[in-house]
């Protein structure tokens, strides 16, 4: 067993973990945070996407011990006071989800994308979400949600002309 | 899927990592981003007894330039390499290849040293390094040796790295403004290349046309002898031995190698 100290959704945590424990299992089973889903379990689908030191990662392919000393944010952590984060609110407003399984991962990938590129074009959103699968194929509204969220997060920004969802 | 049990040690420095490798040798694996190793461990294709974590060693990450070469630390992540102005201006083919590995989440974790050591013949960075004629620095108990990309990849997921050695840095010649071409044929976003081609400065490298990244030497020779891009590209599959899978048989891969080589030579950036 290995002792790890890390921050999860702003809260300092300490745990004794088996080195082979995956971060997604630590989050779901030890912390009781169920937003990150285990979908493919092979680094493909992105349903388990969380932020590690503020950038998106697939938590099925990160060991909990690799997150020691780092900061993890799950979809729950985007709404500490129960108020929806602008990206989550945009998904709700634009009906950017169907069954909802991919949604927490989509939202976290979108938060990371918009931090790197505050005003992506539609094409940049589509490429920026290439690591997240929606098996309902609801991509159209997901892309619209992310473009909408960009406008809400940074109302003064501009994207390349002539491109819209 | 859960890996088989292993012992975990977070290396405190590159020297510490080398000491641990010397102690554990072939029973140990270095862990950086883990985006090649952990999937293999989850499938139990790899069952190391010890993981030595070098992923947080800042000494091994970063991009610098000396007189003639760009030097990229082994634990530099794909996203950082793809975004670095120094890489984009001095070795744009390498930065471009880094931007095509997997997907954004994978690029946030995966490292250049990990990808090259893993030596997947279908991967972007081994092909890019081979096209650029780059070199890797391998540090072991007896010091550092530098190996060219032509000599580094020796077989299917196999390199000349010894059990007690660690890939510590990657070196590529600075080639600002030199035209280059890059073609990656995939069926799905974030997939490995069915066939890939990287071309720069008279060199042409192929991904997934054999058990390791290969040079299209017949095409290179033809270009050196004055052949057109289209003529040289017709020779791109000579001397290769591509595998067959659900995506493509040998003949189709050879066809792709010819078509993609022509595109890589004709549409240079």
Tab-separated table of C-alpha atoms in Angstrom:
chain	number	residue	atom	x	y	z
A	1	UNK	CA	0.000	0.000	0.000
A	2	UNK	CA	1.131	3.518	-0.708
A	3	UNK	CA	0.022	6.672	1.073
A	4	UNK	CA	-1.082	9.484	-1.186
A	5	UNK	CA	-2.013	13.072	-0.448
A	6	UNK	CA	-3.917	14.962	-3.093
A	7	UNK	CA	-6.593	17.574	-3.571
A	8	UNK	CA	-9.961	16.474	-4.916
A	9	UNK	CA	-12.436	19.207	-5.840
A	10	UNK	CA	-10.582	21.624	-3.579
A	11	UNK	CA	-10.581	19.275	-0.596
A	12	UNK	CA	-7.310	17.929	0.803
A	13	UNK	CA	-7.410	14.138	0.987
A	14	UNK	CA	-5.125	11.389	2.211
A	15	UNK	CA	-5.477	7.698	1.499
A	16	UNK	CA	-3.676	4.350	1.660
A	17	UNK	CA	-4.046	2.839	-1.781
A	18	UNK	CA	-2.854	-0.173	-3.691
A	19	UNK	CA	-0.451	1.098	-6.385
A	20	UNK	CA	-2.582	-0.539	-9.078
A	21	UNK	CA	-5.707	1.385	-8.064
A	22	UNK	CA	-6.904	3.449	-11.031
A	23	UNK	CA	-7.720	7.093	-10.405
A	24	UNK	CA	-11.276	6.611	-11.664
A	25	UNK	CA	-11.858	3.834	-9.119
A	26	UNK	CA	-10.335	5.958	-6.357
A	27	UNK	CA	-12.701	8.804	-7.244
A	28	UNK	CA	-15.811	6.652	-7.571
A	29	UNK	CA	-15.288	4.132	-4.790
A	30	UNK	CA	-13.064	5.822	-2.210
A	31	UNK	CA	-14.306	9.400	-2.607
A	32	UNK	CA	-17.869	8.503	-3.625
A	33	UNK	CA	-17.712	10.856	-6.603
A	34	UNK	CA	-19.668	9.126	-9.345
A	35	UNK	CA	-19.586	11.713	-12.130
A	36	UNK	CA	-16.595	10.182	-13.904
A	37	UNK	CA	-17.899	7.040	-15.587
A	38	UNK	CA	-15.979	3.945	-16.631
A	39	UNK	CA	-16.961	3.449	-20.254
A	40	UNK	CA	-14.504	1.665	-22.509
A	41	UNK	CA	-11.766	1.309	-19.861
A	42	UNK	CA	-9.199	1.534	-22.713
A	43	UNK	CA	-8.370	5.283	-22.995
A	44	UNK	CA	-10.736	5.654	-25.927
A	45	UNK	CA	-14.193	6.903	-24.960
A	46	UNK	CA	-13.440	9.762	-22.556
A	47	UNK	CA	-16.364	9.073	-20.188
A	48	UNK	CA	-13.879	9.064	-17.287
A	49	UNK	CA	-12.368	12.459	-18.161
A	50	UNK	CA	-11.392	14.602	-15.161
A	51	UNK	CA	-9.004	17.514	-14.728
A	52	UNK	CA	-5.570	16.755	-13.288
A	53	UNK	CA	-3.817	19.999	-12.384
A	54	UNK	CA	-6.422	21.743	-14.545
A	55	UNK	CA	-5.964	19.758	-17.778
A	56	UNK	CA	-8.194	16.958	-19.050
A	57	UNK	CA	-7.031	13.370	-18.577
A	58	UNK	CA	-8.684	9.973	-18.831
A	59	UNK	CA	-8.806	8.707	-15.268
A	60	UNK	CA	-9.044	5.051	-16.364
A	61	UNK	CA	-5.421	5.373	-17.534
A	62	UNK	CA	-3.973	7.211	-14.549
A	63	UNK	CA	-2.998	5.449	-11.343
A	64	UNK	CA	-4.184	7.078	-8.134
A	65	UNK	CA	-0.539	7.140	-6.996
A	66	UNK	CA	0.339	9.223	-10.072
A	67	UNK	CA	-2.065	11.902	-8.834
A	68	UNK	CA	-0.242	12.255	-5.498
A	69	UNK	CA	0.529	15.888	-4.796
A	70	UNK	CA	-1.774	16.993	-7.581
A	71	UNK	CA	-5.200	18.537	-7.859
A	72	UNK	CA	-8.119	16.573	-9.318
A	73	UNK	CA	-11.385	18.132	-10.438
A	74	UNK	CA	-14.453	16.069	-11.318
A	75	UNK	CA	-17.756	17.340	-12.699
A	76	UNK	CA	-19.022	17.564	-9.101
A	77	UNK	CA	-16.206	20.017	-8.406
A	78	UNK	CA	-17.439	22.385	-11.080
A	79	UNK	CA	-20.522	23.122	-8.992
A	80	UNK	CA	-19.344	23.376	-5.384
A	81	UNK	CA	-22.327	25.482	-4.343
A	82	UNK	CA	-24.874	23.640	-6.449
A	83	UNK	CA	-24.921	26.295	-9.129
A	84	UNK	CA	-24.188	24.947	-12.574
A	85	UNK	CA	-20.818	25.820	-14.124
A	86	UNK	CA	-21.295	27.835	-17.359
A	87	UNK	CA	-20.218	24.840	-19.452
A	88	UNK	CA	-22.682	22.510	-17.704
A	89	UNK	CA	-25.369	25.190	-17.960
A	90	UNK	CA	-24.723	25.485	-21.705
A	91	UNK	CA	-25.107	21.708	-22.108
A	92	UNK	CA	-28.456	21.965	-20.300
A	93	UNK	CA	-29.586	24.998	-22.291
A	94	UNK	CA	-28.636	23.456	-25.656
A	95	UNK	CA	-29.779	19.921	-24.825
A	96	UNK	CA	-26.168	18.789	-25.222
A	97	UNK	CA	-26.932	15.327	-23.919
A	98	UNK	CA	-29.155	12.369	-24.657
A	99	UNK	CA	-28.620	9.378	-22.370
A	100	UNK	CA	-26.130	11.394	-20.297
A	101	UNK	CA	-23.442	8.738	-19.843
A	102	UNK	CA	-20.774	10.649	-21.762
A	103	UNK	CA	-21.833	14.032	-20.388
A	104	UNK	CA	-19.553	14.443	-17.339
A	105	UNK	CA	-16.554	13.535	-19.494
A	106	UNK	CA	-17.711	15.804	-22.318
A	107	UNK	CA	-18.144	18.711	-19.907
A	108	UNK	CA	-14.699	18.216	-18.360
A	109	UNK	CA	-13.064	17.902	-21.796
A	110	UNK	CA	-14.869	21.085	-22.851
A	111	UNK	CA	-13.734	22.965	-19.736
A	112	UNK	CA	-10.129	22.005	-20.516
A	113	UNK	CA	-10.532	22.875	-24.210
A	114	UNK	CA	-11.946	26.332	-23.436
A	115	UNK	CA	-9.151	27.022	-20.957
A	116	UNK	CA	-6.624	26.372	-23.747
A	117	UNK	CA	-8.637	27.992	-26.531
A	118	UNK	CA	-11.319	30.368	-25.171
A	119	UNK	CA	-12.939	30.919	-28.562
A	120	UNK	CA	-12.640	27.801	-30.671
A	121	UNK	CA	-14.225	27.519	-34.101
A	122	UNK	CA	-16.752	24.753	-34.668
A	123	UNK	CA	-14.009	22.661	-36.264
A	124	UNK	CA	-11.706	23.250	-33.298
A	125	UNK	CA	-14.473	22.138	-30.920
A	126	UNK	CA	-15.025	18.969	-32.928
A	127	UNK	CA	-11.283	18.227	-32.970
A	128	UNK	CA	-10.936	19.253	-29.325
A	129	UNK	CA	-13.549	16.671	-28.327
A	130	UNK	CA	-12.082	13.863	-30.450
A	131	UNK	CA	-11.222	11.973	-27.277
A	132	UNK	CA	-14.858	11.778	-26.164
A	133	UNK	CA	-17.438	9.496	-27.707
A	134	UNK	CA	-21.202	10.029	-27.551
A	135	UNK	CA	-22.721	6.709	-28.569
A	136	UNK	CA	-26.136	8.374	-28.852
A	137	UNK	CA	-24.312	10.383	-31.584
A	138	UNK	CA	-25.611	13.628	-30.116
A	139	UNK	CA	-22.580	15.568	-31.282
A	140	UNK	CA	-24.434	18.428	-32.953
A	141	UNK	CA	-25.886	19.794	-29.730
A	142	UNK	CA	-22.717	19.022	-27.786
A	143	UNK	CA	-20.713	21.202	-30.171
A	144	UNK	CA	-23.379	23.917	-29.994
A	145	UNK	CA	-23.194	23.754	-26.177
A	146	UNK	CA	-19.425	24.280	-26.157
A	147	UNK	CA	-19.629	27.196	-28.612
A	148	UNK	CA	-22.368	28.725	-26.470
A	149	UNK	CA	-20.323	28.220	-23.298
A	150	UNK	CA	-17.381	30.014	-24.912
A	151	UNK	CA	-19.557	33.066	-25.501
A	152	UNK	CA	-20.803	32.986	-21.899
A	153	UNK	CA	-17.342	32.515	-20.359
A	154	UNK	CA	-15.697	35.217	-22.466
A	155	UNK	CA	-18.381	37.471	-23.943
A	156	UNK	CA	-15.912	39.850	-25.571
A	157	UNK	CA	-13.921	37.207	-27.434
A	158	UNK	CA	-14.069	36.468	-31.120
A	159	UNK	CA	-13.563	33.349	-33.163
A	160	UNK	CA	-12.650	32.991	-36.806
A	161	UNK	CA	-15.375	34.506	-38.975
A	162	UNK	CA	-17.851	32.488	-40.977
A	163	UNK	CA	-17.969	29.436	-38.753
A	164	UNK	CA	-20.906	28.554	-36.570
A	165	UNK	CA	-22.665	25.478	-35.308
B	1	UNK	CA	-9.624	-3.924	-16.041
B	2	UNK	CA	-7.052	-3.778	-13.289
B	3	UNK	CA	-3.311	-4.368	-13.637
B	4	UNK	CA	-1.622	-7.240	-11.832
B	5	UNK	CA	-0.108	-6.158	-8.497
B	6	UNK	CA	3.239	-4.367	-8.548
B	7	UNK	CA	5.452	-2.332	-6.245
B	8	UNK	CA	5.512	1.396	-6.867
B	9	UNK	CA	8.426	3.756	-6.281
B	10	UNK	CA	8.360	7.453	-7.105
B	11	UNK	CA	11.901	8.336	-8.190
B	12	UNK	CA	13.228	11.436	-6.440
B	13	UNK	CA	15.667	12.326	-9.238
B	14	UNK	CA	16.915	10.903	-12.543
B	15	UNK	CA	19.897	9.458	-10.641
B	16	UNK	CA	17.535	7.766	-8.194
B	17	UNK	CA	15.584	6.303	-11.120
B	18	UNK	CA	18.830	4.871	-12.551
B	19	UNK	CA	19.742	3.371	-9.165
B	20	UNK	CA	16.339	1.736	-8.968
B	21	UNK	CA	16.731	0.401	-12.525
B	22	UNK	CA	20.147	-0.987	-11.629
B	23	UNK	CA	18.602	-2.692	-8.617
B	24	UNK	CA	15.527	-4.145	-10.333
B	25	UNK	CA	16.631	-4.433	-13.979
B	26	UNK	CA	14.247	-6.308	-16.210
B	27	UNK	CA	11.639	-6.704	-13.448
B	28	UNK	CA	11.059	-2.966	-13.473
B	29	UNK	CA	9.422	-0.578	-15.890
B	30	UNK	CA	9.713	3.178	-15.988
B	31	UNK	CA	6.390	4.972	-15.666
B	32	UNK	CA	6.057	8.495	-17.058
B	33	UNK	CA	2.674	9.355	-18.592
B	34	UNK	CA	1.710	5.687	-18.575
B	35	UNK	CA	-0.357	5.948	-21.730
B	36	UNK	CA	1.333	3.036	-23.457
B	37	UNK	CA	2.361	1.042	-20.392
B	38	UNK	CA	-0.833	1.173	-18.318
B	39	UNK	CA	-3.120	-0.077	-21.117
B	40	UNK	CA	-0.715	-2.993	-21.637
B	41	UNK	CA	-0.689	-3.700	-17.897
B	42	UNK	CA	-4.481	-3.574	-17.738
B	43	UNK	CA	-4.604	-6.199	-20.494
B	44	UNK	CA	-1.878	-8.145	-18.591
B	45	UNK	CA	0.327	-7.970	-21.681
B	46	UNK	CA	2.885	-6.422	-19.337
B	47	UNK	CA	3.285	-7.527	-15.725
B	48	UNK	CA	6.282	-5.659	-14.287
B	49	UNK	CA	7.077	-6.337	-10.636
B	50	UNK	CA	8.111	-2.740	-9.994
B	51	UNK	CA	7.058	0.585	-11.488
B	52	UNK	CA	9.547	3.431	-11.179
B	53	UNK	CA	7.632	6.685	-11.573
B	54	UNK	CA	9.630	9.388	-13.357
B	55	UNK	CA	6.545	11.345	-14.404
B	56	UNK	CA	7.028	14.153	-11.906
B	57	UNK	CA	10.759	14.699	-12.467
B	58	UNK	CA	10.893	18.223	-13.860
B	59	UNK	CA	14.602	17.726	-14.707
B	60	UNK	CA	13.579	15.361	-17.505
B	61	UNK	CA	10.967	17.648	-19.098
B	62	UNK	CA	11.310	20.707	-21.269
B	63	UNK	CA	12.551	21.883	-24.644
B	64	UNK	CA	15.807	23.745	-25.216
B	65	UNK	CA	17.963	24.542	-28.221
B	66	UNK	CA	21.714	24.525	-28.613
B	67	UNK	CA	23.680	25.585	-31.700
B	68	UNK	CA	22.401	23.018	-34.106
B	69	UNK	CA	19.873	20.905	-32.281
B	70	UNK	CA	16.603	21.014	-30.450
B	71	UNK	CA	16.798	19.012	-27.216
B	72	UNK	CA	13.548	17.611	-25.849
B	73	UNK	CA	13.450	16.109	-22.379
B	74	UNK	CA	12.095	12.563	-22.214
B	75	UNK	CA	9.080	13.365	-20.047
B	76	UNK	CA	7.980	16.304	-22.193
B	77	UNK	CA	4.301	15.749	-22.811
B	78	UNK	CA	2.885	15.648	-26.339
B	79	UNK	CA	0.651	18.680	-25.702
B	80	UNK	CA	3.625	20.738	-24.510
B	81	UNK	CA	5.755	19.702	-27.493
B	82	UNK	CA	2.913	20.471	-29.906
B	83	UNK	CA	2.385	23.939	-28.412
B	84	UNK	CA	6.021	24.965	-27.885
B	85	UNK	CA	7.019	27.848	-30.140
B	86	UNK	CA	10.613	26.609	-30.164
B	87	UNK	CA	9.525	23.220	-31.508
B	88	UNK	CA	7.023	24.691	-33.957
B	89	UNK	CA	9.649	26.954	-35.481
B	90	UNK	CA	12.745	24.707	-35.331
B	91	UNK	CA	11.270	21.226	-35.869
B	92	UNK	CA	7.729	21.806	-37.144
B	93	UNK	CA	7.329	18.216	-38.355
B	94	UNK	CA	7.941	16.927	-34.818
B	95	UNK	CA	5.531	19.436	-33.251
B	96	UNK	CA	2.927	18.482	-35.852
B	97	UNK	CA	3.373	14.772	-35.120
B	98	UNK	CA	3.006	15.416	-31.381
B	99	UNK	CA	-0.275	17.236	-32.088
B	100	UNK	CA	-1.634	14.131	-33.853
B	101	UNK	CA	-0.936	11.569	-31.120
B	102	UNK	CA	-4.172	10.127	-29.752
B	103	UNK	CA	-6.501	12.855	-28.513
B	104	UNK	CA	-6.201	15.902	-26.221
B	105	UNK	CA	-6.449	13.926	-22.981
B	106	UNK	CA	-3.789	11.467	-24.164
B	107	UNK	CA	-1.537	14.352	-25.259
B	108	UNK	CA	-1.860	15.895	-21.777
B	109	UNK	CA	-0.329	12.752	-20.231
B	110	UNK	CA	1.750	10.911	-22.816
B	111	UNK	CA	5.465	11.704	-23.133
B	112	UNK	CA	7.880	11.663	-26.061
B	113	UNK	CA	10.296	9.371	-24.240
B	114	UNK	CA	7.498	6.950	-23.463
B	115	UNK	CA	6.204	6.868	-27.009
B	116	UNK	CA	9.669	6.315	-28.504
B	117	UNK	CA	10.590	3.622	-25.955
B	118	UNK	CA	7.291	1.844	-26.543
B	119	UNK	CA	8.204	1.786	-30.271
B	120	UNK	CA	4.791	1.072	-31.714
B	121	UNK	CA	5.436	0.805	-35.478
B	122	UNK	CA	2.106	2.578	-36.147
B	123	UNK	CA	2.829	5.546	-33.864
B	124	UNK	CA	3.473	9.138	-34.927
B	125	UNK	CA	6.584	10.128	-33.004
B	126	UNK	CA	8.869	7.195	-33.914
B	127	UNK	CA	8.128	7.853	-37.609
B	128	UNK	CA	8.671	11.604	-37.170
B	129	UNK	CA	12.002	11.098	-35.394
B	130	UNK	CA	13.148	8.714	-38.120
B	131	UNK	CA	12.205	11.184	-40.866
B	132	UNK	CA	14.096	13.956	-39.080
B	133	UNK	CA	17.182	11.797	-38.579
B	134	UNK	CA	16.936	12.505	-34.859
B	135	UNK	CA	18.802	10.900	-32.005
B	136	UNK	CA	17.972	9.690	-28.521
B	137	UNK	CA	20.119	9.933	-25.414
B	138	UNK	CA	20.139	6.736	-23.377
B	139	UNK	CA	21.490	7.079	-19.851
B	140	UNK	CA	22.696	4.019	-17.982
B	141	UNK	CA	25.061	2.981	-15.210
B	142	UNK	CA	28.066	3.751	-17.437
B	143	UNK	CA	26.905	7.152	-18.626
B	144	UNK	CA	25.125	8.465	-21.675
B	145	UNK	CA	25.147	7.019	-25.172
B	146	UNK	CA	23.521	8.661	-28.146
B	147	UNK	CA	21.754	6.486	-30.703
B	148	UNK	CA	20.334	7.583	-34.047
B	149	UNK	CA	16.695	6.887	-34.823
B	150	UNK	CA	17.914	4.636	-37.669
B	151	UNK	CA	19.555	2.364	-35.089
B	152	UNK	CA	17.155	2.793	-32.148
B	153	UNK	CA	14.124	0.890	-33.453
B	154	UNK	CA	14.997	-2.748	-34.061
B	155	UNK	CA	11.738	-4.707	-34.110
B	156	UNK	CA	8.109	-4.975	-33.128
B	157	UNK	CA	7.834	-2.816	-29.977
B	158	UNK	CA	11.576	-3.328	-29.594
B	159	UNK	CA	14.440	-0.855	-29.259
B	160	UNK	CA	18.113	-1.065	-28.296
B	161	UNK	CA	17.310	0.266	-24.796
B	162	UNK	CA	18.908	-1.976	-22.191
B	163	UNK	CA	17.082	-2.929	-18.979
B	164	UNK	CA	19.250	-0.602	-16.879
B	165	UNK	CA	19.005	2.337	-19.266
B	166	UNK	CA	16.586	5.250	-19.390
B	167	UNK	CA	15.801	7.354	-22.433
B	168	UNK	CA	16.557	10.829	-21.081
B	169	UNK	CA	16.419	13.183	-24.072
B	170	UNK	CA	15.643	13.455	-27.766
B	171	UNK	CA	17.743	15.502	-30.199
B	172	UNK	CA	16.712	16.707	-33.635
B	173	UNK	CA	18.538	19.056	-35.981
B	174	UNK	CA	17.048	22.538	-36.119
B	175	UNK	CA	15.474	22.949	-39.544
B	176	UNK	CA	13.539	26.214	-39.581
B	177	UNK	CA	11.845	26.842	-42.903
B	178	UNK	CA	12.720	23.443	-44.410
B	179	UNK	CA	9.597	22.101	-46.177
B	180	UNK	CA	8.075	18.929	-44.794
B	181	UNK	CA	5.113	16.691	-45.484
B	182	UNK	CA	3.046	14.554	-43.135
B	183	UNK	CA	0.266	12.148	-44.024
B	184	UNK	CA	-1.606	9.936	-41.578
B	185	UNK	CA	-4.371	7.689	-42.834
B	186	UNK	CA	-6.919	6.686	-40.177
B	187	UNK	CA	-10.439	5.336	-40.204
B	188	UNK	CA	-11.465	7.017	-36.941
B	189	UNK	CA	-10.450	10.113	-35.011
B	190	UNK	CA	-7.760	9.424	-32.379
B	191	UNK	CA	-6.667	6.141	-33.996
B	192	UNK	CA	-3.213	4.878	-34.911
B	193	UNK	CA	-2.169	5.265	-38.524
B	194	UNK	CA	-3.201	2.487	-40.885
B	195	UNK	CA	-0.243	3.869	-42.804
B	196	UNK	CA	1.653	7.075	-42.102
B	197	UNK	CA	4.323	8.980	-44.041
B	198	UNK	CA	6.642	11.750	-42.870
B	199	UNK	CA	8.953	13.432	-45.370
B	200	UNK	CA	11.567	16.129	-44.862
B	201	UNK	CA	14.849	17.103	-46.454
B	202	UNK	CA	15.144	14.081	-48.747
B	203	UNK	CA	14.179	11.558	-46.088
B	204	UNK	CA	10.921	9.613	-46.100
B	205	UNK	CA	9.751	7.566	-43.100
B	206	UNK	CA	6.801	5.177	-42.969
B	207	UNK	CA	4.564	4.118	-40.082
B	208	UNK	CA	2.876	0.711	-39.920
B	209	UNK	CA	4.646	-0.666	-43.000
B	210	UNK	CA	6.636	-3.237	-41.026
B	211	UNK	CA	7.548	-4.329	-37.533
B	212	UNK	CA	9.253	-0.986	-36.880
B	213	UNK	CA	9.162	2.494	-38.415
B	214	UNK	CA	10.946	2.241	-41.760
B	215	UNK	CA	12.709	4.516	-44.222
B	216	UNK	CA	11.409	4.432	-47.802
B	217	UNK	CA	14.971	4.122	-49.040
B	218	UNK	CA	14.128	3.372	-52.690
B	219	UNK	CA	11.986	6.498	-52.882
B	220	UNK	CA	14.687	8.550	-51.166
B	221	UNK	CA	17.322	7.284	-53.625
B	222	UNK	CA	15.088	8.072	-56.585
B	223	UNK	CA	14.607	11.637	-55.350
B	224	UNK	CA	18.357	12.008	-54.857
B	225	UNK	CA	18.770	10.871	-58.477
B	226	UNK	CA	16.371	13.546	-59.674
B	227	UNK	CA	13.069	11.656	-59.908
B	228	UNK	CA	9.841	13.602	-59.528
B	229	UNK	CA	7.748	13.233	-56.383
B	230	UNK	CA	5.249	11.049	-58.256
B	231	UNK	CA	8.024	8.812	-59.649
B	232	UNK	CA	9.737	8.460	-56.279
B	233	UNK	CA	6.448	7.748	-54.493
B	234	UNK	CA	5.856	4.721	-56.754
B	235	UNK	CA	8.828	3.102	-54.961
B	236	UNK	CA	7.641	3.898	-51.415
B	237	UNK	CA	6.598	0.360	-50.499
B	238	UNK	CA	9.762	-1.339	-51.816
B	239	UNK	CA	11.532	-3.338	-49.148
B	240	UNK	CA	8.673	-3.048	-46.664
B	241	UNK	CA	6.810	-5.928	-45.037
B	242	UNK	CA	3.533	-4.580	-43.678
B	243	UNK	CA	1.273	-6.709	-41.549
B	244	UNK	CA	-2.368	-7.467	-42.225
B	245	UNK	CA	-5.289	-6.708	-39.967
B	246	UNK	CA	-8.986	-5.887	-40.078
B	247	UNK	CA	-8.218	-2.472	-41.584
B	248	UNK	CA	-5.910	-3.378	-44.425
B	249	UNK	CA	-4.135	-6.233	-46.172
B	250	UNK	CA	-0.544	-6.006	-47.434
B	251	UNK	CA	-1.445	-4.879	-50.912
B	252	UNK	CA	-3.690	-2.093	-49.651
B	253	UNK	CA	-1.007	-0.873	-47.226
B	254	UNK	CA	1.528	-0.802	-50.072
B	255	UNK	CA	-0.957	1.200	-52.141
B	256	UNK	CA	-1.479	3.614	-49.250
B	257	UNK	CA	2.281	4.012	-48.794
B	258	UNK	CA	2.633	5.046	-52.447
B	259	UNK	CA	-0.321	7.433	-52.419
B	260	UNK	CA	0.535	9.005	-49.064
B	261	UNK	CA	4.209	9.385	-49.997
B	262	UNK	CA	3.229	11.255	-53.156
B	263	UNK	CA	0.949	13.511	-51.106
B	264	UNK	CA	3.629	14.043	-48.457
B	265	UNK	CA	6.139	15.030	-51.157
B	266	UNK	CA	3.780	17.149	-53.231
B	267	UNK	CA	1.966	18.942	-50.414
B	268	UNK	CA	4.787	20.213	-48.268
B	269	UNK	CA	4.481	22.934	-45.656
